Short mmCIF file of C-alpha atoms in Angstrom, two decimals:
data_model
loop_
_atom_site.label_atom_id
_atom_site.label_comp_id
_atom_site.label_asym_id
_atom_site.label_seq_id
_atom_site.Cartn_x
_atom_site.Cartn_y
_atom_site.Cartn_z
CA UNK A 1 -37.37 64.01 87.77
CA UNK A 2 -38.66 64.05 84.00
CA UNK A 3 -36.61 66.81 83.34
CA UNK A 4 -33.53 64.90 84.51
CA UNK A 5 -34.23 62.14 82.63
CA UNK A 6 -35.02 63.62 79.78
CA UNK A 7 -31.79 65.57 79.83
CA UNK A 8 -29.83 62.41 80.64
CA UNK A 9 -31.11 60.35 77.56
CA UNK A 10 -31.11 63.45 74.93
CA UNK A 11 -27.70 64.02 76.28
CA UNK A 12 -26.12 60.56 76.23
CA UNK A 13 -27.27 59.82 72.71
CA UNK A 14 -26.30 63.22 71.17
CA UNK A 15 -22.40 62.84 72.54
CA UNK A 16 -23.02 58.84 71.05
CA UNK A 17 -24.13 60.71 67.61
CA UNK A 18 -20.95 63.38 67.35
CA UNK A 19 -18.71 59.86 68.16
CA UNK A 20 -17.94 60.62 71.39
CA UNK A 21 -16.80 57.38 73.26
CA UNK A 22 -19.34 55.27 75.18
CA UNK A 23 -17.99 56.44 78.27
CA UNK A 24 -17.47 59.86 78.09
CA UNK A 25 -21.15 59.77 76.48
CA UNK A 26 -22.12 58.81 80.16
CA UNK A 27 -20.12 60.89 81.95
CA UNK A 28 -20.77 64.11 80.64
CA UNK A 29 -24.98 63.13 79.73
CA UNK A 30 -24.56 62.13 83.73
CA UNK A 31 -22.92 65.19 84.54
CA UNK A 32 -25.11 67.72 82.55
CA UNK A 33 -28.01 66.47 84.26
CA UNK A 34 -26.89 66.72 87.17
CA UNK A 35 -26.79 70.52 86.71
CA UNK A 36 -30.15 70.77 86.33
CA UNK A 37 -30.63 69.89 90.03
CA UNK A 38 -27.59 70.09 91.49
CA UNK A 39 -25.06 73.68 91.71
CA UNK A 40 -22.08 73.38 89.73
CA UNK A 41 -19.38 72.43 92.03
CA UNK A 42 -21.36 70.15 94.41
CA UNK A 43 -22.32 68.74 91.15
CA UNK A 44 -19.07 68.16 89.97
CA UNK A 45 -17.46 67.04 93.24
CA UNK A 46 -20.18 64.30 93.88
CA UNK A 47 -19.35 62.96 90.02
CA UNK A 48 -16.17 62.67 90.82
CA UNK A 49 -16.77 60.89 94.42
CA UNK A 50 -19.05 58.53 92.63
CA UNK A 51 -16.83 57.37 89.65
CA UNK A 52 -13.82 56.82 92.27
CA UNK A 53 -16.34 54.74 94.90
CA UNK A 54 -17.60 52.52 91.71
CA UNK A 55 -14.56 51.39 91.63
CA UNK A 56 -13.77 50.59 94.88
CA UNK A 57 -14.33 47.12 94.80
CA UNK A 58 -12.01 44.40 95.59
CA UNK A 59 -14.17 41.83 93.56
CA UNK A 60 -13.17 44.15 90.20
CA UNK A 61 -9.42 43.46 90.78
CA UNK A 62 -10.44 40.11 88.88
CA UNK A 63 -11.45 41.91 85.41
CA UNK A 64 -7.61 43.31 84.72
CA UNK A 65 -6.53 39.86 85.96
CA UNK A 66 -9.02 37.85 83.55
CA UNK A 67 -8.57 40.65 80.54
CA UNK A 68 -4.74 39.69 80.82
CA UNK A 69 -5.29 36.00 80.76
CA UNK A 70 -7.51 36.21 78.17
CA UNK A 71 -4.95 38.34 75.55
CA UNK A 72 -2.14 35.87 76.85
CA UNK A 73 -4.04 32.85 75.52
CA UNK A 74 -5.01 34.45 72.80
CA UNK A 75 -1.56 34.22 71.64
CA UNK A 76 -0.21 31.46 73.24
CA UNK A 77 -1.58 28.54 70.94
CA UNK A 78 -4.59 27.51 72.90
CA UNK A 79 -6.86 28.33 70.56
CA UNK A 80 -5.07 26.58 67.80
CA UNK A 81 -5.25 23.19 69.80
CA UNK A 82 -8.55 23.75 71.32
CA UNK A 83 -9.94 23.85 67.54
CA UNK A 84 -7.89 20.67 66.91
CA UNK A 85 -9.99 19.05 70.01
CA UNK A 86 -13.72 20.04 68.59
CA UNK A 87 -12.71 19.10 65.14
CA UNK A 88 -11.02 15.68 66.21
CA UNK A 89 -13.98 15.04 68.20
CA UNK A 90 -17.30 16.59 66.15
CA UNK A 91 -15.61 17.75 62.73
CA UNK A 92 -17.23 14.40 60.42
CA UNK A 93 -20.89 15.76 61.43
CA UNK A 94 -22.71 17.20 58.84
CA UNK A 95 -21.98 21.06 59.20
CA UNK A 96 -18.97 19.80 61.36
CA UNK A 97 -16.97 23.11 60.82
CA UNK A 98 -19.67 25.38 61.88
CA UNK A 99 -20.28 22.90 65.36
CA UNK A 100 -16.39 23.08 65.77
CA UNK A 101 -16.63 27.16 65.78
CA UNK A 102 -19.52 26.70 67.97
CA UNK A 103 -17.54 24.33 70.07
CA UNK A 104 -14.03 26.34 69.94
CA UNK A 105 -15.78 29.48 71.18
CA UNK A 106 -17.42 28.17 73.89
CA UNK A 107 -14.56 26.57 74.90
CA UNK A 108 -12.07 29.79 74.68
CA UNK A 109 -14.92 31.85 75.91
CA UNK A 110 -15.02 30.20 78.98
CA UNK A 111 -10.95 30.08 79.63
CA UNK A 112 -10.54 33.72 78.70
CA UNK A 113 -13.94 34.60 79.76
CA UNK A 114 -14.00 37.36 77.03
CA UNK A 115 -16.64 37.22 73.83
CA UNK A 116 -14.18 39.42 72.24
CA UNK A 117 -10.98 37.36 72.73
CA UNK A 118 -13.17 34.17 71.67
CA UNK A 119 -14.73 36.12 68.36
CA UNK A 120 -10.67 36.76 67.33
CA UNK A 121 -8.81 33.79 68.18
CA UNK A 122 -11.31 31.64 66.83
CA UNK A 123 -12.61 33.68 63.88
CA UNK A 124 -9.00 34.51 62.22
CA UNK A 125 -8.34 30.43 62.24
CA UNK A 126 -12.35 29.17 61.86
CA UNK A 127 -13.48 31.68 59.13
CA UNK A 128 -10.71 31.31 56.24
CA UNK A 129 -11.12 27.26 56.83
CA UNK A 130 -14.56 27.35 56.10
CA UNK A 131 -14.56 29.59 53.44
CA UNK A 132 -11.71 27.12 52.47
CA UNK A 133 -14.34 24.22 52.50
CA UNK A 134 -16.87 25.83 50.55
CA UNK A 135 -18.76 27.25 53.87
CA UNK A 136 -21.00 30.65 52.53
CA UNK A 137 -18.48 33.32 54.54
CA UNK A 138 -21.79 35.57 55.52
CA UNK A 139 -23.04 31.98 57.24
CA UNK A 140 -19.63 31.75 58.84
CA UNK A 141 -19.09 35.04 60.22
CA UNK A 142 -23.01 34.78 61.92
CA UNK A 143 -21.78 31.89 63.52
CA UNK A 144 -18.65 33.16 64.83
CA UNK A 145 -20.36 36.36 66.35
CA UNK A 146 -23.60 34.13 67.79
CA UNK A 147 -21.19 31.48 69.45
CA UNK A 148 -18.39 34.21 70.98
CA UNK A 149 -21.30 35.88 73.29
CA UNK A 150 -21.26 32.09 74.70
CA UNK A 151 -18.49 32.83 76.80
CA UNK A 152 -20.01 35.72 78.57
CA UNK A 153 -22.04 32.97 80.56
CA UNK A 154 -19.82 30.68 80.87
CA UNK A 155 -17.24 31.30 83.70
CA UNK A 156 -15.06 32.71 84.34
CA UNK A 157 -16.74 35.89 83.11
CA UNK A 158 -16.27 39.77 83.25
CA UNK A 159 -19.84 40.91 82.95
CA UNK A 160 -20.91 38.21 85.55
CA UNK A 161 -18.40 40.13 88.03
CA UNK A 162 -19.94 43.13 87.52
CA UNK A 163 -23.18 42.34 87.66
CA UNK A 164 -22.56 40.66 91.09
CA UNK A 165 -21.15 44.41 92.36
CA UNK A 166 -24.49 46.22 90.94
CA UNK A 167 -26.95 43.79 91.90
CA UNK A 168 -25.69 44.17 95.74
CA UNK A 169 -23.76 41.85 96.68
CA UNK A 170 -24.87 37.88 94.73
CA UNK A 171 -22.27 35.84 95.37
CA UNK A 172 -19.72 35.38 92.64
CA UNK A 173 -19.15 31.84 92.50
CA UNK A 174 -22.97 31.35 92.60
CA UNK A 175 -23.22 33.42 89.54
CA UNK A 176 -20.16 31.17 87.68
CA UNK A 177 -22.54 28.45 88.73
CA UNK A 178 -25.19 29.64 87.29
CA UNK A 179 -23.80 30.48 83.86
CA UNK A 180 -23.28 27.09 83.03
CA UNK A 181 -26.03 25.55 82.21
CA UNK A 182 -27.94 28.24 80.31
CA UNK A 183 -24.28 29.39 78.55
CA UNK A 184 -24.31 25.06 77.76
CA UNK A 185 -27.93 25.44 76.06
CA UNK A 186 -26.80 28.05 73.85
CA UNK A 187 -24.14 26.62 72.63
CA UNK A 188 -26.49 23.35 71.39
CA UNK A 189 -29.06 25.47 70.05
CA UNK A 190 -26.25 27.15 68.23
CA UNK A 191 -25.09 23.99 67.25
CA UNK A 192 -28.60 22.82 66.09
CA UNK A 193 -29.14 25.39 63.80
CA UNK A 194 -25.55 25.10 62.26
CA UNK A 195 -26.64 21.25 61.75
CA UNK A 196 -30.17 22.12 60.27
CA UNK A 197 -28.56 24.65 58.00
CA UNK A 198 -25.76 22.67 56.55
CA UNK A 199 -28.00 19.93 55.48
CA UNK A 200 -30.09 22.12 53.77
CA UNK A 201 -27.33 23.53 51.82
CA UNK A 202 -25.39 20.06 51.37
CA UNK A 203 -22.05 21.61 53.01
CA UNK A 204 -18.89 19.10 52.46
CA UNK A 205 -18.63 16.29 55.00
CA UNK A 206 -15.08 16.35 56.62
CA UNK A 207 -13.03 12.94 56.99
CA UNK A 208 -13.46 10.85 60.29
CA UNK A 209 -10.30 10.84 61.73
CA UNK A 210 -8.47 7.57 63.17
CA UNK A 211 -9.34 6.84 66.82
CA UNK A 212 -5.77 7.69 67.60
CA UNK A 213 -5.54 11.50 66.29
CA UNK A 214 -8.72 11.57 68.30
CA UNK A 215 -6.91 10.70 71.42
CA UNK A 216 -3.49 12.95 70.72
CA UNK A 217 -5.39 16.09 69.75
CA UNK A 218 -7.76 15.49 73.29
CA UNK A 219 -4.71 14.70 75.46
CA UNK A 220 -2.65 17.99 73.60
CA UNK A 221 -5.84 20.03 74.39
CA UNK A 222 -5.97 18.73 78.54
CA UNK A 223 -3.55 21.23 79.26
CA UNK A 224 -5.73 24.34 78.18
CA UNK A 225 -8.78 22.68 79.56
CA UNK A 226 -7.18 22.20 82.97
CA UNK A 227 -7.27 26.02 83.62
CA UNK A 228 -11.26 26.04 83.58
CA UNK A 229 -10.93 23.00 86.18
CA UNK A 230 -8.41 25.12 88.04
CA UNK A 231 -10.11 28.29 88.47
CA UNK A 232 -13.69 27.11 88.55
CA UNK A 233 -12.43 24.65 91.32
CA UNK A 234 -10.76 26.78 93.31
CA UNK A 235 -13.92 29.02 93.63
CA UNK A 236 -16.29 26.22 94.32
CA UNK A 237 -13.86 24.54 96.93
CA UNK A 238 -13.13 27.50 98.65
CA UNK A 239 -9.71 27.65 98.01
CA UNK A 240 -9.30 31.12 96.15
CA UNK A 241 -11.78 34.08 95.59
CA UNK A 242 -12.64 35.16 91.98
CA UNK A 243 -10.26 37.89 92.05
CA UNK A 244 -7.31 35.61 92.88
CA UNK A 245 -8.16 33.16 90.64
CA UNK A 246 -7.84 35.81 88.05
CA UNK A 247 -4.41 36.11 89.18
CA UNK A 248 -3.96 32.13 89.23
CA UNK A 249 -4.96 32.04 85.61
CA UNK A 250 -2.65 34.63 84.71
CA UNK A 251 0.35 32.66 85.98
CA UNK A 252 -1.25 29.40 84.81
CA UNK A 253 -1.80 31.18 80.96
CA UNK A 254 1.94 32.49 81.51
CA UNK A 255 3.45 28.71 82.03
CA UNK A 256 1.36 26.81 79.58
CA UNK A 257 1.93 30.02 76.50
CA UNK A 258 5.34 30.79 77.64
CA UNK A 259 7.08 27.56 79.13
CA UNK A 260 5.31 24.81 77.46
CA UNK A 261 3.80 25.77 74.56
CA UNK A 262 6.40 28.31 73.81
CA UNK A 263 3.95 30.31 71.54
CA UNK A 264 4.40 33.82 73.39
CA UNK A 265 7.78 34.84 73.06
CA UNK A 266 9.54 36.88 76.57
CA UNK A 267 10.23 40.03 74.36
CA UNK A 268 6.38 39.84 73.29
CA UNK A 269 5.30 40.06 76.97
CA UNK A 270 5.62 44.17 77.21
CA UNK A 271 2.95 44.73 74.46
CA UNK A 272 0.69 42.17 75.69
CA UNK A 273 0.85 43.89 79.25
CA UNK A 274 -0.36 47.52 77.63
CA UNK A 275 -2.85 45.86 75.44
CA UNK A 276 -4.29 44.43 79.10
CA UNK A 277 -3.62 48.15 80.46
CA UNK A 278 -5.61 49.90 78.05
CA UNK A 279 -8.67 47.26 77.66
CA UNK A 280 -9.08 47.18 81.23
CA UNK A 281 -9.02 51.27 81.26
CA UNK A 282 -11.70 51.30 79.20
CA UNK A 283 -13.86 48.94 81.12
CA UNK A 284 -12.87 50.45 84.02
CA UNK A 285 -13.53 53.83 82.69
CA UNK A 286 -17.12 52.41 81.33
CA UNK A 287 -17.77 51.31 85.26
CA UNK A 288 -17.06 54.38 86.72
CA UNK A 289 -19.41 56.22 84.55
CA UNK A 290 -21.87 53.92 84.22
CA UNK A 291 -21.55 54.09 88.62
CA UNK A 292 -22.36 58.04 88.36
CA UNK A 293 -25.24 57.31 85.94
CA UNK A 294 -27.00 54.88 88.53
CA UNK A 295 -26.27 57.35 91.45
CA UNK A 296 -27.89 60.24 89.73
CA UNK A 297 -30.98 57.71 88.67
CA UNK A 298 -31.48 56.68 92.18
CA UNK A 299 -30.89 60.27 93.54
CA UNK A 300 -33.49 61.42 91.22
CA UNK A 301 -36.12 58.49 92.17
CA UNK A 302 -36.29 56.97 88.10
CA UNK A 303 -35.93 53.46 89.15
CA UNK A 304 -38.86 53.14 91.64
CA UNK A 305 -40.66 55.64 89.70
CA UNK A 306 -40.08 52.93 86.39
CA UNK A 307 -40.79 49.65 88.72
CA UNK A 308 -44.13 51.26 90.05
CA UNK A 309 -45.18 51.71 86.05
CA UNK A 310 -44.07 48.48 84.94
CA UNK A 311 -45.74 46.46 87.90
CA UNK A 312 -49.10 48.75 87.53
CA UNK A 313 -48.66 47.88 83.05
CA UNK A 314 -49.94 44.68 83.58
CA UNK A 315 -50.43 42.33 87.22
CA UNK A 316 -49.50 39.06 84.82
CA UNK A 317 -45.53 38.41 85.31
CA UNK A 318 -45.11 36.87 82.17
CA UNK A 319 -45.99 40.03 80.65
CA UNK A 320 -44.00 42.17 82.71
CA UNK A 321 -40.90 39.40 82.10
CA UNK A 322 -41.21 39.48 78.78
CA UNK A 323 -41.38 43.37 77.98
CA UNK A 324 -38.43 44.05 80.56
CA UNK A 325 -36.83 41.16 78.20
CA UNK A 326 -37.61 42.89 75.11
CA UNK A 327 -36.54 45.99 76.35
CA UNK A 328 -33.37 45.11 77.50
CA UNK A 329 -32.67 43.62 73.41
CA UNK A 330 -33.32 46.62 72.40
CA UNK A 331 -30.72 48.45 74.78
CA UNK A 332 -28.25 46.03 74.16
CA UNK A 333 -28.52 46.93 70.35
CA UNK A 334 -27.05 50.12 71.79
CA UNK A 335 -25.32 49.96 75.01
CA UNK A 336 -21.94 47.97 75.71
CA UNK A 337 -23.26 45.54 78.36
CA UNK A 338 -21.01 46.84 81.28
CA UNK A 339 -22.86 50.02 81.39
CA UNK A 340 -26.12 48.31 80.75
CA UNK A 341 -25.74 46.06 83.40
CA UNK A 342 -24.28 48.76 85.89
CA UNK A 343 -27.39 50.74 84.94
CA UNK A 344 -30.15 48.90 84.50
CA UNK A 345 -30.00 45.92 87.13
CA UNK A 346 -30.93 48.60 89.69
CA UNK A 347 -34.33 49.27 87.33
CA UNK A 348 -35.22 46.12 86.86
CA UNK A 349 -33.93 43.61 89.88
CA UNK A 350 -36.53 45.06 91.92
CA UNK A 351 -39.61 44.47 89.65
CA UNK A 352 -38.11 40.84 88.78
CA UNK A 353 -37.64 40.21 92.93
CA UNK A 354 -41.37 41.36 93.56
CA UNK A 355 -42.49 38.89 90.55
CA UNK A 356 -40.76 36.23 92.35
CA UNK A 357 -37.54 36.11 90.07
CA UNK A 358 -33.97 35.76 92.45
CA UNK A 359 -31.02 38.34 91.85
CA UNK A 360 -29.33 34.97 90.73
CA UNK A 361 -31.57 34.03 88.23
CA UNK A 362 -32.15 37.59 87.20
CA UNK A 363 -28.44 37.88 86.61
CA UNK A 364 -27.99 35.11 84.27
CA UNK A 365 -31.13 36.33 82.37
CA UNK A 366 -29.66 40.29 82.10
CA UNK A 367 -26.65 38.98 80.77
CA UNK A 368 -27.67 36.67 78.25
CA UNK A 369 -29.94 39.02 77.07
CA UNK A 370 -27.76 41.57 76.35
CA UNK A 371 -25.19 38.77 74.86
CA UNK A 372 -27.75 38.97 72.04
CA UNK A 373 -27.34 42.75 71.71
CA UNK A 374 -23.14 42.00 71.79
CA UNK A 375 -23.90 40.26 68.13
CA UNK A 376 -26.37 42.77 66.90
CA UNK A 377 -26.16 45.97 64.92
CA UNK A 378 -25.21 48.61 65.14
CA UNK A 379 -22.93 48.34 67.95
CA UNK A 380 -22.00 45.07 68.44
CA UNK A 381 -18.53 44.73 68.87
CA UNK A 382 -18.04 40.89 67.73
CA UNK A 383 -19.94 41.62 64.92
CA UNK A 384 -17.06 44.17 63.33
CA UNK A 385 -14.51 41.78 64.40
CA UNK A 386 -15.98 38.99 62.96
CA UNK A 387 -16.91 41.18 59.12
CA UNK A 388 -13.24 42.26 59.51
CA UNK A 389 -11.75 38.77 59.38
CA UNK A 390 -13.97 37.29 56.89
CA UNK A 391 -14.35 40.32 54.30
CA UNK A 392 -17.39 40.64 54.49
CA UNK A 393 -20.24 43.57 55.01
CA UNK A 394 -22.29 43.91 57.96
CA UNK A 395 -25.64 43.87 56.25
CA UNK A 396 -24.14 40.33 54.65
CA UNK A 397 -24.68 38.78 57.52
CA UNK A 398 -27.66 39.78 59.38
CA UNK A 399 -30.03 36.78 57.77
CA UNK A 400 -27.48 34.54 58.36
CA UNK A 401 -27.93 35.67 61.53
CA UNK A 402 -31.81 35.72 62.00
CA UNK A 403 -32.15 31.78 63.35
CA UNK A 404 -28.92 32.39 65.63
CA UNK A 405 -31.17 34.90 67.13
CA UNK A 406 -33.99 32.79 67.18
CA UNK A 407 -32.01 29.99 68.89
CA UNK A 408 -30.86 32.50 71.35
CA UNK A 409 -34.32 34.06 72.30
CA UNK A 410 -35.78 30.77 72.75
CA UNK A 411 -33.07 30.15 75.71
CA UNK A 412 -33.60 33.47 76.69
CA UNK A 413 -37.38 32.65 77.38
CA UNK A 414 -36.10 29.28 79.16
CA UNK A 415 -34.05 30.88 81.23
CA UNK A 416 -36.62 33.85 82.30
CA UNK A 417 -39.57 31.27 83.13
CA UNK A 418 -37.88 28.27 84.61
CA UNK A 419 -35.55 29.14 87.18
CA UNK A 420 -34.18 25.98 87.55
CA UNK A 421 -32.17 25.97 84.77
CA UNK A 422 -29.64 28.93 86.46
CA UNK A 423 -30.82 28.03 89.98
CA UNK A 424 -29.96 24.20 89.83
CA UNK A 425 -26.49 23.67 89.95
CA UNK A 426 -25.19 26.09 92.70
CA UNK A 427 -27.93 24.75 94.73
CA UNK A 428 -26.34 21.34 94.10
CA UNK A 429 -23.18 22.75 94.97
CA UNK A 430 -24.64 24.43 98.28
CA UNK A 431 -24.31 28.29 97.04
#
């Protein structure tokens, strides 16, 4: 067993080092260790079985669904007049740009349910307007990547699918429940440290607008909102499942971009379709490796063999909680969160069930978590993205970032020790 996962870790970290991509890393680390206790073609047929059956899930048909969604609004001016809505609404407070990219991104995250999608649409409008307004563009970029990771929580969400198919079955729409809340709390302690910082460097006030911009820019911004109420709805009432509200939200995204907005363009629908293709090939790709990697780690006894050390480290749960916490910050500083998830709720969900923690609970606490790793070097994607639009160098940004990371952890710790705040509102709702 040491052997194996020995091999397994020197392996997937010496394919990351040549640039090999994250999920070929996995697949051949997986399948190289496999051949240290398994012969070649059983080996190799068993890989194969176990990438196809990690996808066999009718729950993941969402994903391509949500992924298209997400790149349709992206383009289709809901961004643009979601940004009008927060800055209508919150732009005269001090530091009122830096709340409205807070705002924006929580609000995009949650209708395209992507921190990526969020990080783009927002950033390329957000980050040359504050620079524009005398905002420090290092300050601005930390805020763009902090407050994009928002929408991972907050439904509907990707990672929240997939951690429903590797904890076991937790119920989707009890996980979309349970995002809210938490994904809420770090979007005002976002928010709070975006105040706290602008009044300490005397950032420009914007102008209060009339009451009745207010009004037009909220009533032009109902449409986009209506999609969270439609999908979200759906789920909670019973009407749809997850998956075909993905679908619902792509025909919903095609009507408002397409027919009313008339921001995407017919001719531009092909290349929006094969941006969709290939983004959810690669998550795809990521689950089906990441699949093989938990098989071999359960075949091979690692994550009993890892819950029996952690539960005989210490007998005091807030010990345990807090180094599986820390742990899991520093994997996400390395690991895209799909495979993270796929691979390490299977380690850890039993030591948090036997401390007293639910898979529901647990969930929202993985995923935030490794939303912190999504905006930290030196693989976080939003964090490129976000350098990229405001010309600016990674290192730039990183103290900018330090009390966004503060702000986070602090929910993080909320989250981990009070289990009402994830637990709360799908009990209200009877999940």
């Amino acid at each position: 067993m040491e052997l194996t996962a020995i091999i397994l870790i020197v392996g997937f970290f010496f394919f990351l080092l040549i640039n090999v991509p994250v999920s070929m890393s996995i697949g051949l680390a997986t399948l190289v260790a496999m051949l240290f206790s398994i012969e070649f073609e059983p080996a190799v047929t068993t890989m194969a079985q176990r990438m196809a059956g990690g996808l066999d899930s009718f729950a993941l048909l969402a994903i391509p669904f949500f992924v298209l969604s997400g790149l349709i609004m992206g383009q289709g001016g809901i961004a643009k007049r979601l940004i009008e809505c927060a800055m209508a609404l919150i732009g005269a407070l001090p530091g009122g740009l830096a709340l409205v990219n807070v705002v924006s991104c929580m609000l995009f995250g949650a209708i395209s349910g992507s921190a990526v999608a969020a990080c783009s649409a927002i950033g390329s409008f957000m980050l040359p307007e504050m620079k524009k307004k005398g905002y420090d563009p290092n300050f601005s970029a930390a805020v763009t990547a902090a407050a994009a990771t928002t929408g991972m929580l907050i439904p509907p969400s990707n990672i929240l699918i997939v951690y429903a198919i590797a904890s076991g079955g937790v119920s989707i729409a009890a996980l979309f429940m349970a995002g809210y809340v938490p994904g809420i709390m770090v979007g005002l302690a976002l928010m709070l440290v975006c105040y706290i910082w602008a009044k300490i460097k005397g950032y420009p006030l914007s102008d209060r607008l009339p009451l009745k911009i207010v009004v037009e820019k909220l009533f032009a911004a109902v449409p986009s909102l209506f999609l969270i109420v439609l999908v979200i709805g759906g789920i909670v009432g019973g009407v749809f499942t997850a998956t075909e509200a993905g679908a619902i939200a792509v025909v919903y995204s095609l009507l408002l971009s397409v027919g009313i907005y008339k921001e995407v363009k017919v001719k531009e629908l092909p290349n929006i379709l094969l941006k969709s293709a290939e983004t959810t090939a690669i998550v795809m790709l990521l689950i089906a490796a990441s699949t093989a990697m938990s098989w071999l780690l359960s075949f091979e006894n690692i994550p009993q063999t890892l819950s029996q050390a952690l539960l005989e480290l210490s007998d005091n749960p807030i010990v345990i909680l807090l180094l599986i916490n820390l742990l899991l910050i520093v994997v996400g500083a390395f690991l895209d969160m799909t495979p993270a998830v796929l691979i390490f709720t299977p380690i850890f969900l039993p030591v948090a069930m036997q401390l007293g923690m639910s898979p529901l609970q647990f969930g929202i606490m993985i995923v935030l978590n490794l939303s912190i790793g999504l905006c930290s070097p030196p693989v976080g994607a939003v964090l490129f993205i976000t350098c990229a639009i405001a010309k600016t160098k990674l290192e730039n940004i990183i103290k900018p970032l330090l009390p966004l990371y503060a702000a986070m952890f602090v929910v993080l710790m909320l989250v981990t020790y009070v289990a009402w705040f994830s637990e709360a509102l799908p009990a209200a709702l009877g999940f």
